[in-house]
């Protein structure tokens, strides 16, 4: 029928077509994200996992051997929950999302060490040049999201993979449906867009009138009266 909203692909299809980690926790996390996010955003999250995993394999990183593939999937599927009503707090969206994801995983008994890996993967996923130097789960989430949103290094993916992924997980919205939400949050609450963050830069470019602090003036006005 025409006019029906798009539906997220069932987890069983992702397991069958792409061999995503199939555990009770990955299924619960996928269902949790699906209950919070529009399909375009959820599809972006799963594509980020698939592209990040493929990029890792291109660097010789083997899922399940060189990194924890379950954690990579959990971090990917939950990495944008800070852009949902449930995750929208007063922090930058990456940290709001990391906090919500960490709470979800702790409630399900995940060890604190593994929770911290997921937290860092989500909190740092827009921090190119920093996440890249961290452990593989953290680095590959940043890589995968960069490939999906901006096409960064997409030419290094295995031939035909992007076509298969997009057939199963269509884009449905520009940038995976995340950019406009990031901008809306930043304009509504500048506390969510600290100077230098992705949200700040998107708001500066896209929302006329966004205040841009003068860094030199901030430094010059610091510590008045102190030599």
PDB file of C-alpha atoms in Angstrom:
ATOM      1  CA  UNK A   1       0.000   0.000   0.000  1.00  0.00           C
ATOM      2  CA  UNK A   2       1.159   3.519  -0.736  1.00  0.00           C
ATOM      3  CA  UNK A   3       1.623   6.118   1.954  1.00  0.00           C
ATOM      4  CA  UNK A   4       2.658   3.766   4.739  1.00  0.00           C
ATOM      5  CA  UNK A   5       5.690   4.868   6.778  1.00  0.00           C
ATOM      6  CA  UNK A   6       8.878   2.873   6.247  1.00  0.00           C
ATOM      7  CA  UNK A   7       9.465  -0.007   8.646  1.00  0.00           C
ATOM      8  CA  UNK A   8      12.781  -1.007  10.165  1.00  0.00           C
ATOM      9  CA  UNK A   9      14.178  -4.308   8.883  1.00  0.00           C
ATOM     10  CA  UNK A  10      13.780  -7.097  11.451  1.00  0.00           C
ATOM     11  CA  UNK A  11      16.896  -8.102  13.342  1.00  0.00           C
ATOM     12  CA  UNK A  12      16.632 -11.606  11.916  1.00  0.00           C
ATOM     13  CA  UNK A  13      17.092 -10.199   8.418  1.00  0.00           C
ATOM     14  CA  UNK A  14      20.230  -8.319   9.475  1.00  0.00           C
ATOM     15  CA  UNK A  15      21.618 -11.502  10.980  1.00  0.00           C
ATOM     16  CA  UNK A  16      20.865 -13.526   7.852  1.00  0.00           C
ATOM     17  CA  UNK A  17      22.092 -10.977   5.307  1.00  0.00           C
ATOM     18  CA  UNK A  18      25.048  -9.426   7.119  1.00  0.00           C
ATOM     19  CA  UNK A  19      25.949 -11.746  10.007  1.00  0.00           C
ATOM     20  CA  UNK A  20      25.525  -9.032  12.641  1.00  0.00           C
ATOM     21  CA  UNK A  21      26.118 -10.319  16.189  1.00  0.00           C
ATOM     22  CA  UNK A  22      23.048 -12.266  17.252  1.00  0.00           C
ATOM     23  CA  UNK A  23      22.755 -12.197  21.041  1.00  0.00           C
ATOM     24  CA  UNK A  24      19.962 -11.432  23.457  1.00  0.00           C
ATOM     25  CA  UNK A  25      21.608  -8.087  24.194  1.00  0.00           C
ATOM     26  CA  UNK A  26      22.066  -7.021  20.565  1.00  0.00           C
ATOM     27  CA  UNK A  27      18.418  -7.844  19.873  1.00  0.00           C
ATOM     28  CA  UNK A  28      17.295  -5.870  22.930  1.00  0.00           C
ATOM     29  CA  UNK A  29      19.467  -2.895  21.954  1.00  0.00           C
ATOM     30  CA  UNK A  30      18.138  -2.934  18.388  1.00  0.00           C
ATOM     31  CA  UNK A  31      14.557  -3.030  19.672  1.00  0.00           C
ATOM     32  CA  UNK A  32      15.330  -0.225  22.140  1.00  0.00           C
ATOM     33  CA  UNK A  33      16.753   2.010  19.399  1.00  0.00           C
ATOM     34  CA  UNK A  34      13.872   1.134  17.055  1.00  0.00           C
ATOM     35  CA  UNK A  35      11.411   2.278  19.694  1.00  0.00           C
ATOM     36  CA  UNK A  36      13.103   5.680  19.985  1.00  0.00           C
ATOM     37  CA  UNK A  37      14.362   6.583  16.523  1.00  0.00           C
ATOM     38  CA  UNK A  38      12.807   7.142  13.110  1.00  0.00           C
ATOM     39  CA  UNK A  39      13.688   4.441  10.615  1.00  0.00           C
ATOM     40  CA  UNK A  40      16.108   6.688   8.718  1.00  0.00           C
ATOM     41  CA  UNK A  41      18.179   7.195  11.858  1.00  0.00           C
ATOM     42  CA  UNK A  42      18.054   3.531  12.828  1.00  0.00           C
ATOM     43  CA  UNK A  43      19.142   2.506   9.333  1.00  0.00           C
ATOM     44  CA  UNK A  44      22.032   4.976   9.577  1.00  0.00           C
ATOM     45  CA  UNK A  45      23.088   3.377  12.850  1.00  0.00           C
ATOM     46  CA  UNK A  46      23.198  -0.142  11.422  1.00  0.00           C
ATOM     47  CA  UNK A  47      24.929   1.042   8.236  1.00  0.00           C
ATOM     48  CA  UNK A  48      27.558   2.673  10.459  1.00  0.00           C
ATOM     49  CA  UNK A  49      28.223  -0.695  12.077  1.00  0.00           C
ATOM     50  CA  UNK A  50      28.496  -2.492   8.744  1.00  0.00           C
ATOM     51  CA  UNK A  51      30.749   0.143   7.204  1.00  0.00           C
ATOM     52  CA  UNK A  52      32.913   0.359  10.326  1.00  0.00           C
ATOM     53  CA  UNK A  53      33.292  -3.425  10.471  1.00  0.00           C
ATOM     54  CA  UNK A  54      34.230  -3.541   6.787  1.00  0.00           C
ATOM     55  CA  UNK A  55      36.754  -0.726   7.237  1.00  0.00           C
ATOM     56  CA  UNK A  56      38.281  -2.639  10.120  1.00  0.00           C
ATOM     57  CA  UNK A  57      38.565  -5.796   8.047  1.00  0.00           C
ATOM     58  CA  UNK A  58      40.339  -3.729   5.388  1.00  0.00           C
ATOM     59  CA  UNK A  59      42.904  -2.839   8.060  1.00  0.00           C
ATOM     60  CA  UNK A  60      43.314  -6.463   9.078  1.00  0.00           C
ATOM     61  CA  UNK A  61      41.057  -6.273  12.153  1.00  0.00           C
ATOM     62  CA  UNK A  62      39.014  -9.438  12.601  1.00  0.00           C
ATOM     63  CA  UNK A  63      35.665  -9.190  14.410  1.00  0.00           C
ATOM     64  CA  UNK A  64      35.608 -11.427  17.440  1.00  0.00           C
ATOM     65  CA  UNK A  65      39.387 -11.781  17.424  1.00  0.00           C
ATOM     66  CA  UNK A  66      40.864  -8.289  17.352  1.00  0.00           C
ATOM     67  CA  UNK A  67      37.887  -6.540  18.915  1.00  0.00           C
ATOM     68  CA  UNK A  68      34.557  -7.259  20.592  1.00  0.00           C
ATOM     69  CA  UNK A  69      32.048  -7.394  17.743  1.00  0.00           C
ATOM     70  CA  UNK A  70      29.056  -7.369  20.083  1.00  0.00           C
ATOM     71  CA  UNK A  71      30.271  -4.076  21.615  1.00  0.00           C
ATOM     72  CA  UNK A  72      30.819  -2.597  18.168  1.00  0.00           C
ATOM     73  CA  UNK A  73      27.223  -3.385  17.224  1.00  0.00           C
ATOM     74  CA  UNK A  74      25.833  -2.125  20.534  1.00  0.00           C
ATOM     75  CA  UNK A  75      27.712   1.156  20.230  1.00  0.00           C
ATOM     76  CA  UNK A  76      26.660   1.606  16.618  1.00  0.00           C
ATOM     77  CA  UNK A  77      22.978   0.870  17.079  1.00  0.00           C
ATOM     78  CA  UNK A  78      22.781   3.154  20.153  1.00  0.00           C
ATOM     79  CA  UNK A  79      25.128   5.936  19.034  1.00  0.00           C
ATOM     80  CA  UNK A  80      22.407   8.470  18.145  1.00  0.00           C
ATOM     81  CA  UNK A  81      19.925   7.912  20.978  1.00  0.00           C
ATOM     82  CA  UNK A  82      20.958  11.342  22.275  1.00  0.00           C
ATOM     83  CA  UNK A  83      19.029  12.763  19.311  1.00  0.00           C
ATOM     84  CA  UNK A  84      15.749  11.270  20.534  1.00  0.00           C
ATOM     85  CA  UNK A  85      13.222  12.643  23.000  1.00  0.00           C
ATOM     86  CA  UNK A  86      14.311  10.054  25.571  1.00  0.00           C
ATOM     87  CA  UNK A  87      17.960  11.036  25.279  1.00  0.00           C
ATOM     88  CA  UNK A  88      17.669  14.808  24.865  1.00  0.00           C
ATOM     89  CA  UNK A  89      19.310  16.351  27.938  1.00  0.00           C
ATOM     90  CA  UNK A  90      21.483  19.413  28.558  1.00  0.00           C
ATOM     91  CA  UNK A  91      24.761  17.958  27.311  1.00  0.00           C
ATOM     92  CA  UNK A  92      26.118  17.611  23.789  1.00  0.00           C
ATOM     93  CA  UNK A  93      24.132  14.894  22.039  1.00  0.00           C
ATOM     94  CA  UNK A  94      27.055  12.476  21.933  1.00  0.00           C
ATOM     95  CA  UNK A  95      27.363  12.498  25.731  1.00  0.00           C
ATOM     96  CA  UNK A  96      23.606  12.432  26.334  1.00  0.00           C
ATOM     97  CA  UNK A  97      23.424   9.394  24.071  1.00  0.00           C
ATOM     98  CA  UNK A  98      26.398   7.709  25.716  1.00  0.00           C
ATOM     99  CA  UNK A  99      24.823   8.170  29.142  1.00  0.00           C
ATOM    100  CA  UNK A 100      21.473   6.743  28.026  1.00  0.00           C
ATOM    101  CA  UNK A 101      23.142   3.790  26.318  1.00  0.00           C
ATOM    102  CA  UNK A 102      25.306   3.083  29.364  1.00  0.00           C
ATOM    103  CA  UNK A 103      22.278   3.065  31.660  1.00  0.00           C
ATOM    104  CA  UNK A 104      20.425   0.723  29.315  1.00  0.00           C
ATOM    105  CA  UNK A 105      23.359  -1.704  29.244  1.00  0.00           C
ATOM    106  CA  UNK A 106      24.012  -1.593  32.999  1.00  0.00           C
ATOM    107  CA  UNK A 107      20.379  -2.483  33.640  1.00  0.00           C
ATOM    108  CA  UNK A 108      20.958  -5.624  31.586  1.00  0.00           C
ATOM    109  CA  UNK A 109      24.022  -6.719  33.504  1.00  0.00           C
ATOM    110  CA  UNK A 110      26.817  -5.754  31.125  1.00  0.00           C
ATOM    111  CA  UNK A 111      30.148  -5.479  32.935  1.00  0.00           C
ATOM    112  CA  UNK A 112      31.354  -1.977  33.744  1.00  0.00           C
ATOM    113  CA  UNK A 113      34.461  -2.390  31.583  1.00  0.00           C
ATOM    114  CA  UNK A 114      32.352  -3.224  28.541  1.00  0.00           C
ATOM    115  CA  UNK A 115      29.862  -0.448  29.337  1.00  0.00           C
ATOM    116  CA  UNK A 116      32.737   2.036  29.436  1.00  0.00           C
ATOM    117  CA  UNK A 117      33.875   0.938  25.974  1.00  0.00           C
ATOM    118  CA  UNK A 118      30.407   1.532  24.554  1.00  0.00           C
ATOM    119  CA  UNK A 119      30.174   4.879  26.386  1.00  0.00           C
ATOM    120  CA  UNK A 120      33.462   6.087  24.915  1.00  0.00           C
ATOM    121  CA  UNK A 121      32.558   4.806  21.439  1.00  0.00           C
ATOM    122  CA  UNK A 122      29.368   6.881  21.446  1.00  0.00           C
ATOM    123  CA  UNK A 123      30.749   9.954  23.223  1.00  0.00           C
ATOM    124  CA  UNK A 124      33.717  10.188  20.817  1.00  0.00           C
ATOM    125  CA  UNK A 125      32.091   9.144  17.556  1.00  0.00           C
ATOM    126  CA  UNK A 126      32.226  12.674  16.079  1.00  0.00           C
ATOM    127  CA  UNK A 127      35.783  13.288  17.349  1.00  0.00           C
ATOM    128  CA  UNK A 128      37.801  12.392  14.267  1.00  0.00           C
ATOM    129  CA  UNK A 129      41.514  12.350  14.995  1.00  0.00           C
ATOM    130  CA  UNK A 130      40.912  11.321  18.612  1.00  0.00           C
ATOM    131  CA  UNK A 131      38.636   8.292  18.296  1.00  0.00           C
ATOM    132  CA  UNK A 132      40.923   6.988  15.539  1.00  0.00           C
ATOM    133  CA  UNK A 133      43.702   6.533  18.104  1.00  0.00           C
ATOM    134  CA  UNK A 134      41.584   4.592  20.576  1.00  0.00           C
ATOM    135  CA  UNK A 135      40.817   0.870  20.825  1.00  0.00           C
ATOM    136  CA  UNK A 136      39.192  -0.682  17.718  1.00  0.00           C
ATOM    137  CA  UNK A 137      35.579  -0.561  18.919  1.00  0.00           C
ATOM    138  CA  UNK A 138      35.860   3.196  19.496  1.00  0.00           C
ATOM    139  CA  UNK A 139      37.806   3.891  16.319  1.00  0.00           C
ATOM    140  CA  UNK A 140      35.529   1.858  14.060  1.00  0.00           C
ATOM    141  CA  UNK A 141      32.325   3.572  15.203  1.00  0.00           C
ATOM    142  CA  UNK A 142      33.845   6.932  14.283  1.00  0.00           C
ATOM    143  CA  UNK A 143      35.025   5.496  10.969  1.00  0.00           C
ATOM    144  CA  UNK A 144      31.672   3.894  10.186  1.00  0.00           C
ATOM    145  CA  UNK A 145      29.630   6.994  10.935  1.00  0.00           C
ATOM    146  CA  UNK A 146      32.024   9.096   8.869  1.00  0.00           C
ATOM    147  CA  UNK A 147      31.659   6.764   5.915  1.00  0.00           C
ATOM    148  CA  UNK A 148      27.872   6.735   6.150  1.00  0.00           C
ATOM    149  CA  UNK A 149      27.203  10.438   6.697  1.00  0.00           C
ATOM    150  CA  UNK A 150      29.978  12.063   4.697  1.00  0.00           C
ATOM    151  CA  UNK A 151      31.248   9.291   2.425  1.00  0.00           C
ATOM    152  CA  UNK A 152      34.686   9.608   4.038  1.00  0.00           C
ATOM    153  CA  UNK A 153      36.888   6.757   2.712  1.00  0.00           C
ATOM    154  CA  UNK A 154      33.853   5.040   1.194  1.00  0.00           C
ATOM    155  CA  UNK A 155      36.018   4.107  -1.786  1.00  0.00           C
ATOM    156  CA  UNK A 156      37.868   1.679   0.490  1.00  0.00           C
ATOM    157  CA  UNK A 157      34.804  -0.465   1.120  1.00  0.00           C
ATOM    158  CA  UNK A 158      34.672  -3.875  -0.579  1.00  0.00           C
ATOM    159  CA  UNK A 159      33.139  -3.713  -4.023  1.00  0.00           C
ATOM    160  CA  UNK A 160      29.369  -4.087  -3.940  1.00  0.00           C
ATOM    161  CA  UNK A 161      29.008  -3.785  -0.171  1.00  0.00           C
ATOM    162  CA  UNK A 162      27.522  -0.292  -0.181  1.00  0.00           C
ATOM    163  CA  UNK A 163      24.911  -1.326  -2.746  1.00  0.00           C
ATOM    164  CA  UNK A 164      23.899  -4.348  -0.647  1.00  0.00           C
ATOM    165  CA  UNK A 165      23.734  -2.282   2.518  1.00  0.00           C
ATOM    166  CA  UNK A 166      21.659   0.484   0.945  1.00  0.00           C
ATOM    167  CA  UNK A 167      19.254  -2.031  -0.573  1.00  0.00           C
ATOM    168  CA  UNK A 168      18.566  -3.480   2.877  1.00  0.00           C
ATOM    169  CA  UNK A 169      18.882  -0.220   4.833  1.00  0.00           C
ATOM    170  CA  UNK A 170      17.798   2.673   2.562  1.00  0.00           C
ATOM    171  CA  UNK A 171      18.887   6.182   3.469  1.00  0.00           C
ATOM    172  CA  UNK A 172      15.356   7.708   3.492  1.00  0.00           C
ATOM    173  CA  UNK A 173      16.745  11.086   4.639  1.00  0.00           C
ATOM    174  CA  UNK A 174      19.852  13.133   3.939  1.00  0.00           C
ATOM    175  CA  UNK A 175      22.684  12.377   6.334  1.00  0.00           C
ATOM    176  CA  UNK A 176      20.767   9.550   7.914  1.00  0.00           C
ATOM    177  CA  UNK A 177      18.221  11.994   9.285  1.00  0.00           C
ATOM    178  CA  UNK A 178      20.562  13.230  12.022  1.00  0.00           C
ATOM    179  CA  UNK A 179      21.813  16.617  10.834  1.00  0.00           C
ATOM    180  CA  UNK A 180      18.575  18.544  11.172  1.00  0.00           C
ATOM    181  CA  UNK A 181      17.983  17.121  14.647  1.00  0.00           C
ATOM    182  CA  UNK A 182      21.485  18.125  15.759  1.00  0.00           C
ATOM    183  CA  UNK A 183      20.900  21.662  14.476  1.00  0.00           C
ATOM    184  CA  UNK A 184      17.468  21.927  16.106  1.00  0.00           C
ATOM    185  CA  UNK A 185      18.863  20.858  19.462  1.00  0.00           C
ATOM    186  CA  UNK A 186      21.784  23.297  19.202  1.00  0.00           C
ATOM    187  CA  UNK A 187      19.589  26.266  18.301  1.00  0.00           C
ATOM    188  CA  UNK A 188      17.066  25.457  21.018  1.00  0.00           C
ATOM    189  CA  UNK A 189      19.707  24.958  23.712  1.00  0.00           C
ATOM    190  CA  UNK A 190      23.196  26.383  23.086  1.00  0.00           C
ATOM    191  CA  UNK A 191      24.482  24.350  26.048  1.00  0.00           C
ATOM    192  CA  UNK A 192      24.217  21.341  23.733  1.00  0.00           C
ATOM    193  CA  UNK A 193      26.607  22.920  21.233  1.00  0.00           C
ATOM    194  CA  UNK A 194      29.853  23.885  22.985  1.00  0.00           C
ATOM    195  CA  UNK A 195      32.452  25.758  20.962  1.00  0.00           C
ATOM    196  CA  UNK A 196      34.270  23.368  18.628  1.00  0.00           C
ATOM    197  CA  UNK A 197      31.653  20.613  18.703  1.00  0.00           C
ATOM    198  CA  UNK A 198      29.948  19.207  15.613  1.00  0.00           C
ATOM    199  CA  UNK A 199      26.636  20.647  16.816  1.00  0.00           C
ATOM    200  CA  UNK A 200      28.163  24.108  17.184  1.00  0.00           C
ATOM    201  CA  UNK A 201      29.630  24.041  13.683  1.00  0.00           C
ATOM    202  CA  UNK A 202      26.434  22.746  12.075  1.00  0.00           C
ATOM    203  CA  UNK A 203      24.412  25.460  13.816  1.00  0.00           C
ATOM    204  CA  UNK A 204      26.922  28.128  12.808  1.00  0.00           C
ATOM    205  CA  UNK A 205      26.712  27.098   9.159  1.00  0.00           C
ATOM    206  CA  UNK A 206      22.978  26.432   8.991  1.00  0.00           C
ATOM    207  CA  UNK A 207      21.196  28.737  11.446  1.00  0.00           C
ATOM    208  CA  UNK A 208      21.605  32.462  10.760  1.00  0.00           C
ATOM    209  CA  UNK A 209      22.154  34.428  13.933  1.00  0.00           C
ATOM    210  CA  UNK A 210      23.914  31.648  15.832  1.00  0.00           C
ATOM    211  CA  UNK A 211      26.278  33.500  18.194  1.00  0.00           C
ATOM    212  CA  UNK A 212      29.938  32.784  17.501  1.00  0.00           C
ATOM    213  CA  UNK A 213      32.232  33.514  20.454  1.00  0.00           C
ATOM    214  CA  UNK A 214      35.383  35.506  19.729  1.00  0.00           C
ATOM    215  CA  UNK A 215      38.083  33.297  21.202  1.00  0.00           C
ATOM    216  CA  UNK A 216      40.675  36.078  21.320  1.00  0.00           C
ATOM    217  CA  UNK A 217      38.229  38.296  23.201  1.00  0.00           C
ATOM    218  CA  UNK A 218      37.468  35.471  25.644  1.00  0.00           C
ATOM    219  CA  UNK A 219      41.163  35.009  26.337  1.00  0.00           C
ATOM    220  CA  UNK A 220      41.815  38.747  26.613  1.00  0.00           C
ATOM    221  CA  UNK A 221      38.988  39.180  29.118  1.00  0.00           C
ATOM    222  CA  UNK A 222      40.106  36.284  31.300  1.00  0.00           C
ATOM    223  CA  UNK A 223      41.618  37.000  34.731  1.00  0.00           C
ATOM    224  CA  UNK A 224      41.197  40.775  34.802  1.00  0.00           C
ATOM    225  CA  UNK A 225      43.684  42.490  37.085  1.00  0.00           C
ATOM    226  CA  UNK A 226      46.036  39.514  37.233  1.00  0.00           C
ATOM    227  CA  UNK A 227      49.519  40.017  35.811  1.00  0.00           C
TER     228      UNK A 227
END
